[in-house]
Each structure stands twice: as C-alpha cells, then as structure tokens.
mmCIF file of C-alpha atoms in Angstrom:
data_model
loop_
_atom_site.group_PDB
_atom_site.id
_atom_site.type_symbol
_atom_site.label_atom_id
_atom_site.label_comp_id
_atom_site.label_asym_id
_atom_site.label_seq_id
_atom_site.Cartn_x
_atom_site.Cartn_y
_atom_site.Cartn_z
ATOM 1 C CA UNK A 102 -205.034 101.417 26.451
ATOM 2 C CA UNK A 103 -207.823 103.697 27.761
ATOM 3 C CA UNK A 104 -206.926 106.212 25.069
ATOM 4 C CA UNK A 105 -203.330 106.596 26.233
ATOM 5 C CA UNK A 106 -200.595 106.629 23.605
ATOM 6 C CA UNK A 107 -196.827 106.999 24.033
ATOM 7 C CA UNK A 108 -195.499 110.446 23.093
ATOM 8 C CA UNK A 109 -192.707 110.725 20.542
ATOM 9 C CA UNK A 110 -190.606 113.856 20.121
ATOM 10 C CA UNK A 111 -190.282 114.212 16.354
ATOM 11 C CA UNK A 112 -188.373 117.473 16.020
ATOM 12 C CA UNK A 113 -186.194 119.571 18.274
ATOM 13 C CA UNK A 114 -183.804 122.407 17.625
ATOM 14 C CA UNK A 115 -182.999 126.046 18.332
ATOM 15 C CA UNK A 116 -186.340 127.225 16.980
ATOM 16 C CA UNK A 117 -190.019 127.650 17.814
ATOM 17 C CA UNK A 118 -192.601 125.648 15.856
ATOM 18 C CA UNK A 119 -195.658 127.429 14.421
ATOM 19 C CA UNK A 120 -198.432 126.077 12.206
ATOM 20 C CA UNK A 121 -198.133 122.437 11.082
ATOM 21 C CA UNK A 122 -200.117 120.030 8.898
ATOM 22 C CA UNK A 123 -200.164 116.291 8.119
ATOM 23 C CA UNK A 124 -199.521 114.950 4.626
ATOM 24 C CA UNK A 125 -202.437 113.030 3.051
ATOM 25 C CA UNK A 126 -200.698 109.678 3.625
ATOM 26 C CA UNK A 127 -199.971 110.593 7.278
ATOM 27 C CA UNK A 128 -196.267 109.893 6.796
ATOM 28 C CA UNK A 129 -195.000 113.489 6.881
ATOM 29 C CA UNK A 130 -195.698 116.692 8.779
ATOM 30 C CA UNK A 131 -194.885 120.104 7.311
ATOM 31 C CA UNK A 132 -194.305 122.834 9.879
ATOM 32 C CA UNK A 133 -193.245 126.466 10.337
ATOM 33 C CA UNK A 134 -190.134 127.342 12.298
ATOM 34 C CA UNK A 135 -189.019 130.656 13.779
ATOM 35 C CA UNK A 136 -185.759 131.423 15.608
ATOM 36 C CA UNK A 137 -187.694 132.155 18.817
ATOM 37 C CA UNK A 138 -191.268 132.805 19.948
ATOM 38 C CA UNK A 139 -190.542 136.530 20.328
ATOM 39 C CA UNK A 140 -192.627 139.073 18.432
ATOM 40 C CA UNK A 141 -189.611 140.713 16.795
ATOM 41 C CA UNK A 142 -188.761 137.513 14.891
ATOM 42 C CA UNK A 143 -192.347 136.525 14.092
ATOM 43 C CA UNK A 144 -191.798 137.211 10.380
ATOM 44 C CA UNK A 145 -188.584 135.155 10.172
ATOM 45 C CA UNK A 146 -190.507 132.003 9.395
ATOM 46 C CA UNK A 147 -189.311 129.012 7.329
ATOM 47 C CA UNK A 148 -190.944 125.692 6.422
ATOM 48 C CA UNK A 149 -189.605 122.177 6.914
ATOM 49 C CA UNK A 150 -191.002 118.655 6.637
ATOM 50 C CA UNK A 151 -190.381 115.749 8.999
ATOM 51 C CA UNK A 152 -190.749 112.043 8.285
ATOM 52 C CA UNK A 153 -192.907 110.703 11.128
ATOM 53 C CA UNK A 154 -191.309 107.248 11.181
ATOM 54 C CA UNK A 155 -187.627 108.156 10.919
ATOM 55 C CA UNK A 156 -187.646 111.694 12.301
ATOM 56 C CA UNK A 157 -185.625 112.887 9.316
ATOM 57 C CA UNK A 158 -186.187 116.590 8.620
ATOM 58 C CA UNK A 159 -186.059 118.145 5.151
ATOM 59 C CA UNK A 160 -185.975 121.905 4.526
ATOM 60 C CA UNK A 161 -188.722 123.068 2.167
ATOM 61 C CA UNK A 162 -188.449 126.879 2.165
ATOM 62 C CA UNK A 163 -185.672 128.772 3.947
ATOM 63 C CA UNK A 164 -185.270 132.079 2.116
ATOM 64 C CA UNK A 165 -184.956 135.412 3.975
ATOM 65 C CA UNK A 166 -188.664 136.004 3.226
ATOM 66 C CA UNK A 167 -191.526 134.934 5.494
ATOM 67 C CA UNK A 168 -192.710 131.458 4.505
ATOM 68 C CA UNK A 169 -195.808 130.224 6.297
ATOM 69 C CA UNK A 170 -199.152 128.389 6.087
ATOM 70 C CA UNK A 171 -198.017 124.962 4.780
ATOM 71 C CA UNK A 172 -200.871 123.071 3.107
ATOM 72 C CA UNK A 173 -200.674 119.712 1.271
ATOM 73 C CA UNK A 174 -202.772 118.986 -1.821
ATOM 74 C CA UNK A 175 -205.061 115.924 -1.382
ATOM 75 C CA UNK A 176 -203.181 113.992 -4.096
ATOM 76 C CA UNK A 177 -199.926 114.552 -2.208
ATOM 77 C CA UNK A 178 -198.146 116.167 -5.135
ATOM 78 C CA UNK A 179 -197.894 119.730 -3.836
ATOM 79 C CA UNK A 180 -197.135 121.515 -0.624
ATOM 80 C CA UNK A 181 -198.535 125.028 -0.915
ATOM 81 C CA UNK A 182 -197.407 127.892 1.305
ATOM 82 C CA UNK A 183 -197.357 131.692 1.351
ATOM 83 C CA UNK A 184 -194.138 133.664 0.817
ATOM 84 C CA UNK A 185 -193.990 137.330 1.830
ATOM 85 C CA UNK A 186 -190.770 139.362 1.373
ATOM 86 C CA UNK A 187 -189.519 141.150 4.491
ATOM 87 C CA UNK A 188 -189.055 144.376 2.547
ATOM 88 C CA UNK A 189 -192.103 146.608 3.093
ATOM 89 C CA UNK A 190 -195.099 146.441 0.758
ATOM 90 C CA UNK A 191 -194.009 143.524 -1.382
ATOM 91 C CA UNK A 192 -196.748 141.078 -2.388
ATOM 92 C CA UNK A 193 -197.399 137.882 -0.491
ATOM 93 C CA UNK A 194 -197.621 135.064 -3.037
ATOM 94 C CA UNK A 195 -198.935 131.511 -2.920
ATOM 95 C CA UNK A 196 -196.102 129.105 -3.777
ATOM 96 C CA UNK A 197 -196.390 125.497 -4.938
ATOM 97 C CA UNK A 198 -193.602 123.132 -3.897
ATOM 98 C CA UNK A 199 -193.682 120.031 -6.110
ATOM 99 C CA UNK A 200 -192.876 117.094 -3.824
ATOM 100 C CA UNK A 201 -191.802 114.918 -6.775
ATOM 101 C CA UNK A 202 -188.846 117.042 -7.877
ATOM 102 C CA UNK A 203 -188.594 119.702 -5.108
ATOM 103 C CA UNK A 204 -189.130 122.486 -7.657
ATOM 104 C CA UNK A 205 -191.312 125.426 -6.722
ATOM 105 C CA UNK A 206 -193.250 128.086 -8.576
ATOM 106 C CA UNK A 207 -195.133 131.163 -7.511
ATOM 107 C CA UNK A 208 -198.792 131.428 -8.469
ATOM 108 C CA UNK A 209 -200.284 134.676 -9.850
ATOM 109 C CA UNK A 210 -200.795 137.757 -7.699
ATOM 110 C CA UNK A 211 -203.880 137.916 -5.519
ATOM 111 C CA UNK A 212 -205.986 141.090 -5.300
ATOM 112 C CA UNK A 213 -204.765 142.282 -1.895
ATOM 113 C CA UNK A 214 -201.449 140.351 -1.854
ATOM 114 C CA UNK A 215 -202.225 138.927 1.615
ATOM 115 C CA UNK A 216 -203.711 135.444 1.014
ATOM 116 C CA UNK A 217 -204.839 133.352 3.978
ATOM 117 C CA UNK A 218 -204.925 129.693 2.887
ATOM 118 C CA UNK A 219 -208.099 127.752 3.704
ATOM 119 C CA UNK A 220 -207.352 124.422 1.974
ATOM 120 C CA UNK A 221 -207.385 122.509 -1.304
ATOM 121 C CA UNK A 222 -210.281 121.424 -3.497
ATOM 122 C CA UNK A 223 -210.902 117.680 -3.597
ATOM 123 C CA UNK A 224 -209.376 117.286 -7.072
ATOM 124 C CA UNK A 225 -206.136 119.095 -6.119
ATOM 125 C CA UNK A 226 -206.609 121.479 -9.057
ATOM 126 C CA UNK A 227 -207.173 124.633 -7.018
ATOM 127 C CA UNK A 228 -206.537 125.992 -3.552
ATOM 128 C CA UNK A 229 -208.935 128.219 -1.652
ATOM 129 C CA UNK A 230 -207.881 131.293 0.306
ATOM 130 C CA UNK A 231 -209.555 134.231 2.005
ATOM 131 C CA UNK A 232 -208.517 137.849 1.636
ATOM 132 C CA UNK A 233 -209.770 141.363 2.369
ATOM 133 C CA UNK A 234 -211.780 142.970 -0.450
ATOM 134 C CA UNK A 235 -213.088 146.405 0.489
ATOM 135 C CA UNK A 236 -215.272 146.058 3.584
ATOM 136 C CA UNK A 237 -215.496 142.261 3.310
ATOM 137 C CA UNK A 238 -213.356 139.159 3.699
ATOM 138 C CA UNK A 239 -213.979 137.102 0.531
ATOM 139 C CA UNK A 240 -213.254 133.478 -0.403
ATOM 140 C CA UNK A 241 -211.140 133.034 -3.546
ATOM 141 C CA UNK A 242 -210.087 129.999 -5.590
ATOM 142 C CA UNK A 243 -206.574 129.866 -7.060
ATOM 143 C CA UNK A 244 -206.095 127.216 -9.790
ATOM 144 C CA UNK A 245 -202.692 125.549 -10.081
ATOM 145 C CA UNK A 246 -202.539 126.786 -13.688
ATOM 146 C CA UNK A 247 -204.461 130.060 -13.864
ATOM 147 C CA UNK A 248 -205.444 133.324 -12.184
ATOM 148 C CA UNK A 249 -207.562 133.500 -9.001
ATOM 149 C CA UNK A 250 -211.302 134.125 -8.996
ATOM 150 C CA UNK A 251 -213.791 135.139 -6.317
ATOM 151 C CA UNK A 252 -215.536 131.910 -5.263
ATOM 152 C CA UNK A 253 -217.847 133.205 -2.522
ATOM 153 C CA UNK A 254 -218.701 136.822 -1.682
ATOM 154 C CA UNK A 255 -220.710 136.915 1.566
ATOM 155 C CA UNK A 256 -223.617 139.229 2.340
ATOM 156 C CA UNK A 257 -221.580 140.683 5.216
ATOM 157 C CA UNK A 258 -218.108 139.297 5.822
ATOM 158 C CA UNK A 259 -216.284 136.020 6.367
ATOM 159 C CA UNK A 260 -214.217 135.322 9.425
ATOM 160 C CA UNK A 261 -210.506 135.078 8.601
ATOM 161 C CA UNK A 262 -210.055 131.606 10.132
ATOM 162 C CA UNK A 263 -211.939 129.589 7.516
ATOM 163 C CA UNK A 264 -210.965 125.918 7.000
ATOM 164 C CA UNK A 265 -211.773 123.090 4.573
ATOM 165 C CA UNK A 266 -212.419 119.469 5.479
ATOM 166 C CA UNK A 267 -209.785 116.844 4.670
ATOM 167 C CA UNK A 268 -211.575 115.754 1.478
ATOM 168 C CA UNK A 269 -211.819 119.314 0.158
ATOM 169 C CA UNK A 270 -215.581 119.164 -0.350
ATOM 170 C CA UNK A 271 -216.894 121.435 2.419
ATOM 171 C CA UNK A 272 -215.799 124.527 4.322
ATOM 172 C CA UNK A 273 -216.310 125.505 7.931
ATOM 173 C CA UNK A 274 -216.667 129.252 8.292
ATOM 174 C CA UNK A 275 -218.027 132.075 10.421
ATOM 175 C CA UNK A 276 -220.331 134.685 8.888
ATOM 176 C CA UNK A 277 -221.731 137.960 10.183
ATOM 177 C CA UNK A 278 -223.156 141.261 8.978
ATOM 178 C CA UNK A 279 -223.333 144.698 10.529
ATOM 179 C CA UNK A 280 -226.791 143.834 11.899
ATOM 180 C CA UNK A 281 -226.454 140.057 12.426
ATOM 181 C CA UNK A 282 -224.039 138.569 15.007
ATOM 182 C CA UNK A 283 -221.499 135.928 14.101
ATOM 183 C CA UNK A 284 -222.521 132.271 13.741
ATOM 184 C CA UNK A 285 -220.847 129.122 12.449
ATOM 185 C CA UNK A 286 -221.723 127.684 9.038
ATOM 186 C CA UNK A 287 -220.791 124.779 6.796
ATOM 187 C CA UNK A 288 -220.707 125.224 3.040
ATOM 188 C CA UNK A 289 -220.647 122.774 0.152
ATOM 189 C CA UNK A 290 -217.897 124.053 -2.145
ATOM 190 C CA UNK A 291 -219.888 122.981 -5.194
ATOM 191 C CA UNK A 292 -223.011 125.003 -4.411
ATOM 192 C CA UNK A 293 -221.322 127.718 -2.290
ATOM 193 C CA UNK A 294 -224.486 127.955 -0.168
ATOM 194 C CA UNK A 295 -223.712 128.285 3.555
ATOM 195 C CA UNK A 296 -225.854 126.418 6.098
ATOM 196 C CA UNK A 297 -225.972 127.708 9.671
ATOM 197 C CA UNK A 298 -224.926 125.097 12.253
ATOM 198 C CA UNK A 299 -224.710 127.154 15.454
ATOM 199 C CA UNK A 300 -227.051 129.225 17.616
ATOM 200 C CA UNK A 301 -224.352 130.867 19.707
ATOM 201 C CA UNK A 302 -226.013 134.285 19.676
ATOM 202 C CA UNK A 303 -229.674 133.339 19.329
ATOM 203 C CA UNK A 304 -230.484 134.633 22.829
ATOM 204 C CA UNK A 305 -228.883 138.041 22.412
ATOM 205 C CA UNK A 306 -231.298 140.872 23.293
ATOM 206 C CA UNK A 307 -232.851 142.227 20.094
ATOM 207 C CA UNK A 308 -232.003 145.853 20.755
ATOM 208 C CA UNK A 309 -232.618 148.370 17.946
ATOM 209 C CA UNK A 310 -229.572 148.841 15.732
ATOM 210 C CA UNK A 311 -228.967 151.739 13.407
ATOM 211 C CA UNK A 312 -228.534 151.068 9.707
ATOM 212 C CA UNK A 313 -224.937 150.649 8.471
ATOM 213 C CA UNK A 314 -224.278 151.741 4.884
ATOM 214 C CA UNK A 315 -221.207 151.216 2.692
ATOM 215 C CA UNK A 316 -220.424 154.632 1.232
ATOM 216 C CA UNK A 317 -217.980 155.705 -1.479
ATOM 217 C CA UNK A 318 -216.320 159.025 -2.317
ATOM 218 C CA UNK A 319 -213.260 160.462 -4.049
ATOM 219 C CA UNK A 320 -210.448 162.473 -2.489
ATOM 220 C CA UNK A 321 -207.283 163.635 -4.233
ATOM 221 C CA UNK A 322 -207.962 161.200 -7.063
ATOM 222 C CA UNK A 323 -208.393 158.208 -4.741
ATOM 223 C CA UNK A 324 -211.567 156.116 -4.525
ATOM 224 C CA UNK A 325 -212.284 155.823 -0.808
ATOM 225 C CA UNK A 326 -214.784 153.694 1.094
ATOM 226 C CA UNK A 327 -216.215 153.628 4.567
ATOM 227 C CA UNK A 328 -219.008 152.335 6.787
ATOM 228 C CA UNK A 329 -221.582 154.862 7.987
ATOM 229 C CA UNK A 330 -223.774 153.780 10.903
ATOM 230 C CA UNK A 331 -226.858 155.901 11.587
ATOM 231 C CA UNK A 332 -228.804 156.070 14.867
ATOM 232 C CA UNK A 333 -231.902 153.862 15.190
ATOM 233 C CA UNK A 334 -234.917 155.689 13.795
ATOM 234 C CA UNK A 335 -232.821 158.280 11.992
ATOM 235 C CA UNK A 336 -234.893 160.728 9.951
ATOM 236 C CA UNK A 337 -233.380 161.576 6.578
ATOM 237 C CA UNK A 338 -232.244 165.199 6.396
ATOM 238 C CA UNK A 339 -232.008 165.623 10.144
ATOM 239 C CA UNK A 340 -228.736 167.162 11.359
ATOM 240 C CA UNK A 341 -226.969 164.957 13.924
ATOM 241 C CA UNK A 342 -223.467 164.776 15.477
ATOM 242 C CA UNK A 343 -220.825 162.588 13.789
ATOM 243 C CA UNK A 344 -218.027 160.471 15.229
ATOM 244 C CA UNK A 345 -215.128 159.822 12.837
ATOM 245 C CA UNK A 346 -213.587 156.473 13.835
ATOM 246 C CA UNK A 347 -210.138 155.907 12.282
ATOM 247 C CA UNK A 348 -208.444 152.499 12.306
ATOM 248 C CA UNK A 349 -204.778 151.921 13.010
ATOM 249 C CA UNK A 350 -202.223 149.753 11.341
ATOM 250 C CA UNK A 351 -202.065 151.887 9.247
ATOM 251 C CA UNK A 352 -202.948 148.900 7.031
ATOM 252 C CA UNK A 353 -206.057 147.972 8.983
ATOM 253 C CA UNK A 354 -209.469 147.497 7.401
ATOM 254 C CA UNK A 355 -212.970 148.155 8.688
ATOM 255 C CA UNK A 356 -215.241 145.318 7.526
ATOM 256 C CA UNK A 357 -218.954 144.602 7.827
ATOM 257 C CA UNK A 358 -218.759 142.974 11.250
ATOM 258 C CA UNK A 359 -221.611 143.023 13.766
ATOM 259 C CA UNK A 360 -221.784 146.508 15.306
ATOM 260 C CA UNK A 361 -223.139 145.168 18.613
ATOM 261 C CA UNK A 362 -220.061 143.049 19.297
ATOM 262 C CA UNK A 363 -217.530 143.915 21.980
ATOM 263 C CA UNK A 364 -214.766 146.183 20.773
ATOM 264 C CA UNK A 365 -212.583 149.145 21.536
ATOM 265 C CA UNK A 366 -215.185 151.485 20.015
ATOM 266 C CA UNK A 367 -218.797 150.408 20.735
ATOM 267 C CA UNK A 368 -220.393 151.537 17.467
ATOM 268 C CA UNK A 369 -223.912 150.384 18.379
ATOM 269 C CA UNK A 370 -223.726 152.166 21.746
ATOM 270 C CA UNK A 371 -222.660 155.417 20.115
ATOM 271 C CA UNK A 372 -225.462 155.128 17.554
ATOM 272 C CA UNK A 373 -228.041 154.416 20.274
ATOM 273 C CA UNK A 374 -227.106 157.749 21.872
ATOM 274 C CA UNK A 375 -227.918 159.637 18.665
ATOM 275 C CA UNK A 376 -224.513 159.767 17.016
ATOM 276 C CA UNK A 377 -223.683 158.808 13.447
ATOM 277 C CA UNK A 378 -220.421 156.835 13.243
ATOM 278 C CA UNK A 379 -218.205 156.889 10.152
ATOM 279 C CA UNK A 380 -215.480 154.239 9.919
ATOM 280 C CA UNK A 381 -213.149 155.133 7.070
ATOM 281 C CA UNK A 382 -210.788 152.958 5.010
ATOM 282 C CA UNK A 383 -208.381 155.641 3.740
ATOM 283 C CA UNK A 384 -205.319 155.080 1.543
ATOM 284 C CA UNK A 385 -202.959 152.815 3.429
ATOM 285 C CA UNK A 386 -205.796 150.404 4.311
ATOM 286 C CA UNK A 387 -205.905 146.725 3.459
ATOM 287 C CA UNK A 388 -208.617 145.420 1.175
ATOM 288 C CA UNK A 389 -207.942 147.668 -1.846
ATOM 289 C CA UNK A 390 -204.776 146.238 -3.356
ATOM 290 C CA UNK A 391 -201.065 146.615 -2.747
ATOM 291 C CA UNK A 392 -200.687 150.018 -4.433
ATOM 292 C CA UNK A 393 -203.434 151.512 -2.255
ATOM 293 C CA UNK A 394 -201.934 149.967 0.890
ATOM 294 C CA UNK A 395 -198.541 151.531 0.124
ATOM 295 C CA UNK A 396 -199.934 154.922 -0.918
ATOM 296 C CA UNK A 397 -199.187 156.720 2.352
ATOM 297 C CA UNK A 398 -195.579 155.562 2.702
ATOM 298 C CA UNK A 399 -193.562 158.753 3.328
ATOM 299 C CA UNK A 400 -196.697 160.620 2.250
ATOM 300 C CA UNK A 401 -199.125 160.959 5.119
#
C-alpha cells in the first residue's frame, strides 16, 4: 500500500551487474555482468537473462569478447546486443540472439564499428543505433536482413544517449550545434522531424559567438577534418593568432557541440579574446571508420 512493494532479489553472484532491460512480456530481464566494478575489467562483460518468477538464470553471451547493450525486439523474438573483441581495433558488431532456438548471427558492419543501440522499430524489422560520423553523431537504422542506412543526420550533432519509447514509434534525444546549446527533443521515427520539448538553456546570456566551420584537407594521402572557430566579428584576410586544440584518446572525436558549454578548453572564451581555435580529427580519431582509427598504431 501507499506505493510500497516488497523487494525481491532476483540475481546474485560473484559479479557486478551493468545495463539491464525488460522483455516485452515483462517475464524476463536481460542484463550485463562483469567480474567486478573495477575499471580494469570493464570490458569483460557478458549477457545473461533471468526469469522474473522463478529466478532461473540463462547465459546468453559469454565469449571472451565484450558483450553489452542488451535490447529486446518488440515482438519478443530477438535479443540484440553489441559484441566487441578484446583484441585492439576489431569491429564492434550488432548481434541478434534468436530466443526461439538460441542461435545468433552477426549483422553487417557499421560505418565506425562502434554502434550504440537506441532501440527497435515498432515492427521489429530494424534496430536503431547512433554512431560517430565525422564531426557528428548520427542515427542509423540496421535491418534484421540488410545493411545499415543513415536514418537521421542532424544539423549539428546528436547526444550519444538517445533512446526509443517502448512501442518503437518515437525517440527521445538531445540536439545541439556549435552555436546553439543542447536541448531535449522528441522525434517521430516515421517523419524524422525533431520537436523541441525543453527550454533548459533559454535564459543563457546571448553573448557573441564566433563562427565554427567544418574544414577539410589532405595530409600524407589521408583526408582529414577539423572544426575551425573564428573570433566574433572576424574580418576575412586578417592575420590572427591560432590555437591548435588536439583531442586525446587517441580515438577521440571533436563533434559539433555547443562551443559555449563548460569544458576543459573553453573554445568560445578563447575566440572572444581574438584567437582562432582549430580542433583537429587526425588519423586515429573515431568517426571515420575502423581503418582510419587504427592508422596510427605503431605509426605515430
């Protein structure tokens, strides 16, 4: 009564539980397990499924690879997850586990080989995921029987933590551009037209921001990309000082996020003081495919 419900310990063992999700019929829960919560075993993740009524646990994916992000299809047939080999620079793949016969199959490669599952379409015929693409995070659709396609390319960039509703008809997402701060949106997956539902940053001071351009160039045969922010009121042809801002990782990725946001390097503050700021995505960066990300291995 009064909203109180008895607690029931479903699963216990010598492991730490990560992400988990309910099956469509609410009878099962799929969950990640790791040997411990320590950072050095964070990639040693497996997936199991527990029957809520009986507490019986069934192993779903227990290979030496990292298996994470369990996600049931609305029709209950599949449990999708992402498998990433522990050996360096091997592709992360979306895997379908068929709950009828326990067979699994890997779906085709994604562009950057680092899919972040968002959820299933209502008809269970495709699963949506987000992934870096150049200086953006883009929403992709992966059919159960075909190659992925870009489903929504934002004006600026998506937030990584995008989610779908239980029916697979709408998405909840965060959007921002270099000149527009982040806000929350909902999006009908049929029209792919986002509708703003928050005003979290509406009262931010409207200080002048310099223009941020996506620029491209070639070096040693590689196509490189970066974000160049100019000071407010910059006059074309005028000589000004330049800050070269280099990301770490090395497989990081500069994206078109709001330059006035808090961060280790305050791009908008630098620009307001008359500096141009160049943020480079050199070889070794995410967002340009697996080959590009591995290009500086033993070859700085």
